[in-house]
CSV table of C-alpha atoms and ligand atoms in Angstrom, one decimal:
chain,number,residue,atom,x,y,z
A,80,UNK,CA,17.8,12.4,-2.3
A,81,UNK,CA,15.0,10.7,-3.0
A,82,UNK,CA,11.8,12.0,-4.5
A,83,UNK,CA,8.9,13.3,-1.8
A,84,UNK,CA,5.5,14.5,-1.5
A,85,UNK,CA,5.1,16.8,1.9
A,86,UNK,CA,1.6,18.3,3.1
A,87,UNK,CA,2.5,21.2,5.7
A,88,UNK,CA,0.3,21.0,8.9
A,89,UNK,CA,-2.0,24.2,9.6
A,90,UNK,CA,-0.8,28.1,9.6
A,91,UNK,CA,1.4,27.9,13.6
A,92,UNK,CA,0.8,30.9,16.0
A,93,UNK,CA,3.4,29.8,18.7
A,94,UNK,CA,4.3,31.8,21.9
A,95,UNK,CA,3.6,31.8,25.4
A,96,UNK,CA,0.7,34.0,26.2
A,97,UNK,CA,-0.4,33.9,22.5
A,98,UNK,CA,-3.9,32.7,23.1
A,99,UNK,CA,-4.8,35.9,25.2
A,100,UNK,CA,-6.1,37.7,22.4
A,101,UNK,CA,-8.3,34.7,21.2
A,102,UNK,CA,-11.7,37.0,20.5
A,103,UNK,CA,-9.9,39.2,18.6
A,104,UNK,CA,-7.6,36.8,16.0
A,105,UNK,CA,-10.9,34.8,15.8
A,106,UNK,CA,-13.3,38.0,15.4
A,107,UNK,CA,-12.6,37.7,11.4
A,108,UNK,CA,-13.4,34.4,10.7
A,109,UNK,CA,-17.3,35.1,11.5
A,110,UNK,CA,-19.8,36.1,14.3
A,111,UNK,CA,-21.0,32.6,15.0
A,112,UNK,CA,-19.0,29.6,15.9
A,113,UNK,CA,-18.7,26.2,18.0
A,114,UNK,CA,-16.5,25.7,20.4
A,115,UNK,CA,-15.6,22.5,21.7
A,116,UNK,CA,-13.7,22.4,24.8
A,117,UNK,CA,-13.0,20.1,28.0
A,118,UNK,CA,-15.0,20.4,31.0
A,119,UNK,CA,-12.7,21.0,34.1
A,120,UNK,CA,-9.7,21.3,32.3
A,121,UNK,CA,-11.5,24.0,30.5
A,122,UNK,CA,-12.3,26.5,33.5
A,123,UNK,CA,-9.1,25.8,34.9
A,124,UNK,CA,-7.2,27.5,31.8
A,125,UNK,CA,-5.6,30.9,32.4
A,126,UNK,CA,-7.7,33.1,30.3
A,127,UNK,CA,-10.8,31.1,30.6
A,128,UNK,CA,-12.8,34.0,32.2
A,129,UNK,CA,-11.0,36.5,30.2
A,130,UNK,CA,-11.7,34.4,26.6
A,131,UNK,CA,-15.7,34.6,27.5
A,132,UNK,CA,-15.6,38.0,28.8
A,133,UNK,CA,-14.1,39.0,25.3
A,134,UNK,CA,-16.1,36.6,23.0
A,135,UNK,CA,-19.4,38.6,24.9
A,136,UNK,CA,-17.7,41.8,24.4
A,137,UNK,CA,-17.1,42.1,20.3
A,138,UNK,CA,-20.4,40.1,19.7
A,139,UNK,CA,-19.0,36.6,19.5
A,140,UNK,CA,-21.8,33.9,19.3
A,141,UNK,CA,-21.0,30.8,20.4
A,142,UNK,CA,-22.4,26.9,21.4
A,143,UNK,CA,-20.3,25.2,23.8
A,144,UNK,CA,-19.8,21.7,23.2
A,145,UNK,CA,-18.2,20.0,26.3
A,146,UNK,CA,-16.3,16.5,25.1
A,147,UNK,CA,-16.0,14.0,28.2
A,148,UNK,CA,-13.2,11.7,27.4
A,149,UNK,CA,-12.3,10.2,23.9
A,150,UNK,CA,-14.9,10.7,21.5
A,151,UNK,CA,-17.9,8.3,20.5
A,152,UNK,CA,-19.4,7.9,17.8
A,153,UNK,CA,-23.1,8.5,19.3
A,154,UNK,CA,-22.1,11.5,20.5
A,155,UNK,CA,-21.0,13.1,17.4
A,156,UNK,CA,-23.8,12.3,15.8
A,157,UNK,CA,-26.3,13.3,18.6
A,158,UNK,CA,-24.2,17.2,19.3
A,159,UNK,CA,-24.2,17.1,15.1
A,160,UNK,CA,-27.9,16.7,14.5
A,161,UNK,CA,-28.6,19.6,17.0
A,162,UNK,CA,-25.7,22.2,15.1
A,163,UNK,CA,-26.7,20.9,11.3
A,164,UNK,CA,-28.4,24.2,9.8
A,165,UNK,CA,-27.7,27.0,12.9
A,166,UNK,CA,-25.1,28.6,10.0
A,167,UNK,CA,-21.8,28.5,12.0
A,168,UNK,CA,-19.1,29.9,10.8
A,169,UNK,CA,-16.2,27.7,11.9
A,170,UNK,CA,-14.9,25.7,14.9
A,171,UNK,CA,-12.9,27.0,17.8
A,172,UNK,CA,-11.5,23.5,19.9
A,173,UNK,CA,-9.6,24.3,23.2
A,174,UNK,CA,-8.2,21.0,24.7
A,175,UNK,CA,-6.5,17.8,24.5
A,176,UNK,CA,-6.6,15.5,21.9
A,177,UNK,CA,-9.5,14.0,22.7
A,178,UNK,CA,-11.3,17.7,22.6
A,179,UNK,CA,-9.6,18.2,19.4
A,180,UNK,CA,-10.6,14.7,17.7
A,181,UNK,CA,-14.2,15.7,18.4
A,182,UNK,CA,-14.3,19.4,17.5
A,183,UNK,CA,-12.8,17.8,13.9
A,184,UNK,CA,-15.2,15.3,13.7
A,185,UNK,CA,-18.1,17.8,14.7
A,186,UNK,CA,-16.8,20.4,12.1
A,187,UNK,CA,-16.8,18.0,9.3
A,188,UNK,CA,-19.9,16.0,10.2
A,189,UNK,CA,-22.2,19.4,10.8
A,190,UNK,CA,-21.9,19.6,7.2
A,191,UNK,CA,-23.4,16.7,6.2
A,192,UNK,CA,-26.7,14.5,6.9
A,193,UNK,CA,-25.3,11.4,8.0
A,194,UNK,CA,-24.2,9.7,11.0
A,195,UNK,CA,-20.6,9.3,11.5
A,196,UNK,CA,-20.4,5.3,11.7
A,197,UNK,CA,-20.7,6.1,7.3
A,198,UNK,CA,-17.2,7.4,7.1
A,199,UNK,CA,-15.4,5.7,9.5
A,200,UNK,CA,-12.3,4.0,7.9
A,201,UNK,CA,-13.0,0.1,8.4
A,202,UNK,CA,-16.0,0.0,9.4
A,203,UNK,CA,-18.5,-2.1,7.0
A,204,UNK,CA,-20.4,0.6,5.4
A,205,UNK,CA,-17.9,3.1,5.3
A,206,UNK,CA,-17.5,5.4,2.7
A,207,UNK,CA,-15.1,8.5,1.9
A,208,UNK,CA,-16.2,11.8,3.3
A,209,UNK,CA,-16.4,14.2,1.2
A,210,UNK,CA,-13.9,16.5,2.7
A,211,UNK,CA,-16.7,19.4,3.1
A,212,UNK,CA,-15.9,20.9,7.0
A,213,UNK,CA,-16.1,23.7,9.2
A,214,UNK,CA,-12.7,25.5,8.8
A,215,UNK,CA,-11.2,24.6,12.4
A,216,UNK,CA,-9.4,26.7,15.3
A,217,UNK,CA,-7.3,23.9,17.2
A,218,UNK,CA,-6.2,25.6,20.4
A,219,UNK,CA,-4.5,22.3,22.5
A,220,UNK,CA,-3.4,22.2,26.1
A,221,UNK,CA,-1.8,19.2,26.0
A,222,UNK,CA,1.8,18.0,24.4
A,223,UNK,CA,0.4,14.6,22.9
A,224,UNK,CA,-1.1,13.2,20.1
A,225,UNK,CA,-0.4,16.1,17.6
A,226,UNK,CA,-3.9,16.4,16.7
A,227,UNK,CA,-3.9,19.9,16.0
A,228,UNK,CA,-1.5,19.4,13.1
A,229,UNK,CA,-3.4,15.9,11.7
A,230,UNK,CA,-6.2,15.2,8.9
A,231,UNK,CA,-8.1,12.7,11.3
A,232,UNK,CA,-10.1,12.4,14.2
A,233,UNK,CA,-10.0,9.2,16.0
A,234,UNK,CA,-13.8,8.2,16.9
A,235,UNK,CA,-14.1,5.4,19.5
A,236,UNK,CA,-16.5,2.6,21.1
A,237,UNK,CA,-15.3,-0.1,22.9
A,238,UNK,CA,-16.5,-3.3,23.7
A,239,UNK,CA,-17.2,-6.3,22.2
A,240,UNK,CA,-17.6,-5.5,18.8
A,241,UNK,CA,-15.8,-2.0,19.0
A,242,UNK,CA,-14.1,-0.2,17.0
A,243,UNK,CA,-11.4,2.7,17.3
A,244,UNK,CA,-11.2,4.0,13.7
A,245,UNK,CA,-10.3,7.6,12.0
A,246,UNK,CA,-12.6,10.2,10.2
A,247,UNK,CA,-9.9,11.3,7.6
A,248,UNK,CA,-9.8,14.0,4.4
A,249,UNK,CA,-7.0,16.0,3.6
A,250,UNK,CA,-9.2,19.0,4.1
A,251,UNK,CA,-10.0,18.3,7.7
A,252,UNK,CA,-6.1,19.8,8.7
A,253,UNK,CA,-7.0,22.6,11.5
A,254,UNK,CA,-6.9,26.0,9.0
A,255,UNK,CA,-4.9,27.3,12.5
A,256,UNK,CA,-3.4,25.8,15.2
A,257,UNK,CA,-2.3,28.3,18.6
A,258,UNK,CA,0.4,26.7,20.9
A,259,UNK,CA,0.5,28.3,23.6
A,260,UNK,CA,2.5,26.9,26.4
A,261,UNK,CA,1.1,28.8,29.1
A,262,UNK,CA,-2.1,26.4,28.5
A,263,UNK,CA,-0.4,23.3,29.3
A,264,UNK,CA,0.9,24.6,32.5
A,265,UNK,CA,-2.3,23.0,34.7
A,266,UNK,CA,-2.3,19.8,32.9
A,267,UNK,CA,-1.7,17.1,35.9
A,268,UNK,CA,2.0,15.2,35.5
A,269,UNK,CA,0.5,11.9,34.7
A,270,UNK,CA,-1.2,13.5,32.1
A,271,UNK,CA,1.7,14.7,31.1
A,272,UNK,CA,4.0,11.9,31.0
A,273,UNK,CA,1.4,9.4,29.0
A,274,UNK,CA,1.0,12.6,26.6
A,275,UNK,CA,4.4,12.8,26.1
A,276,UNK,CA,5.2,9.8,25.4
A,277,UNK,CA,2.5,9.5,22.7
A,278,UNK,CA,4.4,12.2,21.2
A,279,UNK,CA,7.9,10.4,21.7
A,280,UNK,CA,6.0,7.4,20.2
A,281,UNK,CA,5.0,9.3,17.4
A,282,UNK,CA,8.0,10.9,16.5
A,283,UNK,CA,10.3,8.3,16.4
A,284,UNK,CA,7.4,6.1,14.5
A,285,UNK,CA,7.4,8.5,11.7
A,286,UNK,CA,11.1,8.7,11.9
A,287,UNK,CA,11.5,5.4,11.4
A,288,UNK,CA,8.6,4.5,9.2
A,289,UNK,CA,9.0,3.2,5.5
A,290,UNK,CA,7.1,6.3,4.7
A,291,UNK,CA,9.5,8.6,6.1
A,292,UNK,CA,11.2,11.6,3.8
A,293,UNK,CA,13.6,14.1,4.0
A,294,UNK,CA,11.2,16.4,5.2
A,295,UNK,CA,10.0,14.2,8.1
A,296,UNK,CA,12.7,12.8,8.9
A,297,UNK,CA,14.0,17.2,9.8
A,298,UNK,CA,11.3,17.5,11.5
A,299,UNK,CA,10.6,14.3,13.4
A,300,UNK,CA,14.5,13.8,14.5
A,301,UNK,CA,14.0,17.1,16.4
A,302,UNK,CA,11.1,16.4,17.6
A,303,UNK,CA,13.0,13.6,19.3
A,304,UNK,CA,15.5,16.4,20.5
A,305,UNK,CA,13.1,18.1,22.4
A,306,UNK,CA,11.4,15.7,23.9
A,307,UNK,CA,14.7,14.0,25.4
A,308,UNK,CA,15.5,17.6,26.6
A,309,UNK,CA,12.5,18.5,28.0
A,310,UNK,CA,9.7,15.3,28.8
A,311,UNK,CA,10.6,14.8,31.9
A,312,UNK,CA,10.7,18.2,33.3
A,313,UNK,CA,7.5,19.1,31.9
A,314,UNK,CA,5.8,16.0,34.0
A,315,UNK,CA,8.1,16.6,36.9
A,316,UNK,CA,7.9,20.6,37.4
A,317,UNK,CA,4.5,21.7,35.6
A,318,UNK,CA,5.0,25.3,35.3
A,319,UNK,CA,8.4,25.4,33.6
A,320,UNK,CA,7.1,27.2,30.3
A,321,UNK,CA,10.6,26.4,28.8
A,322,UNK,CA,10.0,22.6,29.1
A,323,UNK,CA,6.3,23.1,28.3
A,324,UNK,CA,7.2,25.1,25.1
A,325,UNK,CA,9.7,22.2,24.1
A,326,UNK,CA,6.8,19.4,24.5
A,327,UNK,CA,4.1,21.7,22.7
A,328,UNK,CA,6.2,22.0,19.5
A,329,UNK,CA,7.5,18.6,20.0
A,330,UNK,CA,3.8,17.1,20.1
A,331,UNK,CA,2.7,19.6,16.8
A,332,UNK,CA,5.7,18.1,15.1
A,333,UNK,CA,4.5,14.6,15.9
A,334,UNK,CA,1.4,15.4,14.5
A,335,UNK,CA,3.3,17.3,11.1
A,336,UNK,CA,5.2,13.9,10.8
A,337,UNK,CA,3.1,11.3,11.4
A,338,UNK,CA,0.1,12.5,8.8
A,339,UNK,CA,2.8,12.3,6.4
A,340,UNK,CA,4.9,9.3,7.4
A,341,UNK,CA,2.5,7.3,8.9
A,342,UNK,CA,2.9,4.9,12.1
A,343,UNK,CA,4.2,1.9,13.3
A,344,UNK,CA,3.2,-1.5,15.7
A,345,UNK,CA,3.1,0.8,18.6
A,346,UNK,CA,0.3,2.4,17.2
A,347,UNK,CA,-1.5,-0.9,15.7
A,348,UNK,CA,-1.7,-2.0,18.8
A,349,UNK,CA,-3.1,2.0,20.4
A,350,UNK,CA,-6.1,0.5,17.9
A,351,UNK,CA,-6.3,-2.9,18.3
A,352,UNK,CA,-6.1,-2.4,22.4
A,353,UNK,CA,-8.6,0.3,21.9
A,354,UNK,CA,-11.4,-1.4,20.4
A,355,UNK,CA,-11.5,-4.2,23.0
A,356,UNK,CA,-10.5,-1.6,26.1
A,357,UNK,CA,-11.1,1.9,27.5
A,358,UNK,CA,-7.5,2.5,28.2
A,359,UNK,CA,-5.7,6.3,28.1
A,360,UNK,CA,-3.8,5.8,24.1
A,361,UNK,CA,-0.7,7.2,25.8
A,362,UNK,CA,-0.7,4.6,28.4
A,363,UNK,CA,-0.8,2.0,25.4
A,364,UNK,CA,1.8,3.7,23.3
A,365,UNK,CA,4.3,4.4,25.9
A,366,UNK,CA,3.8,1.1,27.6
A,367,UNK,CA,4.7,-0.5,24.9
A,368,UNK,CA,7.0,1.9,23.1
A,369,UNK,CA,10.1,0.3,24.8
A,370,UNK,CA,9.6,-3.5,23.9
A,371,UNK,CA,8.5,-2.8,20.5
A,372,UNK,CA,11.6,-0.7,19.5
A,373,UNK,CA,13.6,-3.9,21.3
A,374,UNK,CA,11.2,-5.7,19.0
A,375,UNK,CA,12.0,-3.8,15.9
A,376,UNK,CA,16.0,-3.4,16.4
A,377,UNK,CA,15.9,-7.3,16.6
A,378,UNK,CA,14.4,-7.9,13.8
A,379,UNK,CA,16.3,-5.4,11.8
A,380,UNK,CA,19.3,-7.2,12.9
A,381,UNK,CA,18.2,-10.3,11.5
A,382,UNK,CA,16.8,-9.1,8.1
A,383,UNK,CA,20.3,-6.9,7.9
A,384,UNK,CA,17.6,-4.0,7.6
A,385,UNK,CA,20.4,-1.2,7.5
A,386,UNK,CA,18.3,1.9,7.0
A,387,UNK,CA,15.9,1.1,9.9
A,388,UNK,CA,19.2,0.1,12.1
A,389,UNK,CA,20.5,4.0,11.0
A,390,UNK,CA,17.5,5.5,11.9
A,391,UNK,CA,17.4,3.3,15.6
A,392,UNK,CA,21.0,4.2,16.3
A,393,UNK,CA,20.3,7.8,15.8
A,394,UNK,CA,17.6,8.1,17.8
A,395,UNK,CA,20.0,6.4,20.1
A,396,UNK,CA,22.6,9.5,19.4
A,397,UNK,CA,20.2,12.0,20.6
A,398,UNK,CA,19.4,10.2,23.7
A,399,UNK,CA,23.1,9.8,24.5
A,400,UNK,CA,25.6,12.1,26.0
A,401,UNK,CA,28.3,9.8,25.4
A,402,UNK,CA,30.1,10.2,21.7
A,403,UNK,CA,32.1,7.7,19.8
A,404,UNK,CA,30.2,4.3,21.0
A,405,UNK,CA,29.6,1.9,17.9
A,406,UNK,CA,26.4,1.5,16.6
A,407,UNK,CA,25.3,-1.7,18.9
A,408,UNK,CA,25.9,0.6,21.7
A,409,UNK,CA,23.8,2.9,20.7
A,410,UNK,CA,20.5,0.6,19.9
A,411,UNK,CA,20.9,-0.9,23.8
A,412,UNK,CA,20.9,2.4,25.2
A,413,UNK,CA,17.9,3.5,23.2
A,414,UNK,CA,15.9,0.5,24.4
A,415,UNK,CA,17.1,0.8,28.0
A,416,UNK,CA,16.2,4.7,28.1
A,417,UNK,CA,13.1,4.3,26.8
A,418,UNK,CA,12.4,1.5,29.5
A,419,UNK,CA,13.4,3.8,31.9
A,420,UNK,CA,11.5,6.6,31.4
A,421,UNK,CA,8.1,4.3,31.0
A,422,UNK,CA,9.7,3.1,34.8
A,423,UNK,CA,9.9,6.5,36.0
A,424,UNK,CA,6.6,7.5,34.9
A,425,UNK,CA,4.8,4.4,36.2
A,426,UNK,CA,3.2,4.0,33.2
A,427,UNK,CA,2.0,0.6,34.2
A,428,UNK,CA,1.4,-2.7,31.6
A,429,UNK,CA,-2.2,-3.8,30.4
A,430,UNK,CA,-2.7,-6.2,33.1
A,431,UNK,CA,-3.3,-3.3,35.5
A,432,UNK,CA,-6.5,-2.3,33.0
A,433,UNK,CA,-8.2,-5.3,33.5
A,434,UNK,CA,-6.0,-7.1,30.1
A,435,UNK,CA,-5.5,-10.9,30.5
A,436,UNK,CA,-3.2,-13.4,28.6
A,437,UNK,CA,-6.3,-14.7,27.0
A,438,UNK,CA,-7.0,-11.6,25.4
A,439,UNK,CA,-3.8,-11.1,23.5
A,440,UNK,CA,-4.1,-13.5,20.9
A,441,UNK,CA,-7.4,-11.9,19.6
A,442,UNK,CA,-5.5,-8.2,20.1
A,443,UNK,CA,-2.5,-9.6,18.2
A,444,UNK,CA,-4.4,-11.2,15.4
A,445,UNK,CA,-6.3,-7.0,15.4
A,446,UNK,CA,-2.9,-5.4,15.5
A,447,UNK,CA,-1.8,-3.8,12.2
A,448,UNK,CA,2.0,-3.3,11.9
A,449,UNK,CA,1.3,0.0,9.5
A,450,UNK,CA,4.3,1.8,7.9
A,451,UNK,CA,6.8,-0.3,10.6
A,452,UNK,CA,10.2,-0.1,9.7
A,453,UNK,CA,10.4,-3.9,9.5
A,454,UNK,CA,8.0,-6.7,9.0
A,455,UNK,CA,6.8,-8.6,12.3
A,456,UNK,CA,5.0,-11.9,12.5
A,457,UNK,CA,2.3,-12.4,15.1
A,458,UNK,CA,4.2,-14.0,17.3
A,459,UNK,CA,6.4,-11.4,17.6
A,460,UNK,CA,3.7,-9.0,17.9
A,461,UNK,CA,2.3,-11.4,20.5
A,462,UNK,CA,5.3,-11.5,22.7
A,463,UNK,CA,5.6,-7.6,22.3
A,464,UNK,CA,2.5,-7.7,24.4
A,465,UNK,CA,2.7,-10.6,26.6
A,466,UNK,CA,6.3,-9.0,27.8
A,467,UNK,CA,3.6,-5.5,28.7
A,468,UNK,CA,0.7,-7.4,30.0
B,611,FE2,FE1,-0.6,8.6,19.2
């Protein structure tokens, strides 16, 4: 075995129903605190009235920060400015990962004076953080990006010269994450779907990253388990807590694996497509999750990559019911399931969010292959792309 470095994600209180007592396991951390949540999704959570009611009740102060869609970078720095010197005690996010990339940015830029643009990771002036933050609560109620279990907060403005870069320190790991399935149950089944395939994306990214460890590799391969088990049912019938418990700890796992194996081309382009376009990331990674892998198994074939061809063909195992195929068999059927699922969840191509074959040159030449299990040249990366667009 070979040698490995592994950073746990955050202290885990799993169960269904956990987050009930949410005053009370957050009464010791302090008296004063942020919390960052949603807006409908927010009111629309089970113990919403009874979380309030409860904070009020044992002398909880709180500001409520309401995060409307993915985070910008103006509006950390504007909520920031207004929380910088009100002695808060820590950071309580309730959402998806969009609610959890803000409350992480807001908890570590409160406790500094500077603006956020400083410490974003490729932007000009950017500098490292220095890893001072609010200890952080991450309470999601979606099964997606993992955030509660990651050391970055993806800050966002598109446009022209836009950028969709990460605020990252070791230290800015949630100190605890609650997963509780019972607060995914009113997510919406597109939602759903795009949010699980992120984690799908993830999962199998870190599993088959150059990156990837023993440790990782555990984890991330069931990961992969429960989301074939369990995606679909999730989207397609909402309030089965079994299927909803499967996706939450497959998304938390997505988010243990990838801050320690890193990403692949599905995720350069969630970045590159991003900073030119205001599309959903899980729309991005799971419209393209299915071409790249067909990509990737390619182009393993041709540079005789045999570990990345092991790792394809069992992630093809675990989508299979059928035993004793050869390995060939296997890497079609991965391909062709993972088209079919992006089929059955409509998850549409690019084109239908206003991309156009004259943008994907200039997204291709943006598009990072990160910790990719095999090299691919731009025009590989550009038919990737053109085949989703
Ligand atoms: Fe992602």
């Amino acid at each position: 075995m070979q040698k490995f470095i592994f950073h746990p994600g955050p202290a885990l209180k799993f169960g269904n129903g956990e987050s009930s007592a949410l005053a009370n396991i957050i009464k010791p951390w302090g008296d004063k605190f942020i919390l960052v949540t949603g807006s409908q999704s927010f009111v629309n959570l089970p113990y919403y009235q009874q979380w309030l009611t409860n904070f009020a009740a044992i002398g909880l102060i709180y500001k409520h920060i309401i995060v409307k869609g993915e985070p910008r970078a103006a509006f950390i720095n504007e909520q920031c400015r207004m929380l910088r010197n009100n002695d808060y005690k820590f950071v309580v996010a309730i959402g998806g990962g969009s609610v959890m990339d803000a409350a992480k940015a807001i908890a570590a830029m409160v406790t500094v004076d500077n603006d956020i643009e400083n410490y974003l990771e490729g932007l000009p002036q950017y500098k490292q953080h220095p890893g001072t933050t609010l200890p952080l609560i991450a309470l999601p109620t979606t099964a997606g990006t993992g955030s509660e279990a990651t050391k970055n907060a993806v800050i966002s403005n598109p446009g022209i010269n836009g950028f969709k870069s990460s605020l990252r320190h070791d230290n800015f790991i949630p100190r605890l994450a609650i997963i509780d399935p019972s607060l995914h149950v009113p997510c919406p089944a597109n939602v759903t779907a795009a949010s699980g395939l992120d984690a799908l994306t993830q999962l199998i990214e870190a599993y088959t990253s150059t990156q990837a460890n023993t440790m990782t590799d555990t984890l991330a391969i069931e990961g992969i388990s429960l989301c074939v088990r369990s995606l679909k049912k999730a989207a397609l019938s909402g309030d089965n807590i079994e299927a909803r418990s499967d996706m939450a700890l497959a998304a938390y796992l997505s988010g243990v694996v990838l801050a320690n194996a890193g990403l692949g081309v599905v995720h350069g382009f969630a970045s590159s497509v991003a900073s030119m376009f205001d599309i959903p990331h899980g729309v991005i990674c799971g419209t393209l999750l299915g071409e790249s892998t067909r990509m990737n198994i390619k182009k393993a074939k041709i540079l005789n990559n045999i570990i990345a061809l092991s790792k394809f063909t069992n992630i093809g195992k675990v989508f299979a019911t059928e035993s004793n195929k050869d390995d060939n068999w296997y890497l079609d059927f991965l391909v062709q399931q993972l088209n079919k699922l992006i089929d059955e969840f409509n998850i549409q191509k690019l084109g239908a969010y206003q991309v156009t074959s004259n943008d994907l040159q200039a997204i291709s030449k943006l598009t990072k292959i990160k910790n990719n299990p095999v090299t691919l040249t731009q025009e590989e990366i550009l038919e990737i792309i053109t085949s989703r667009t």
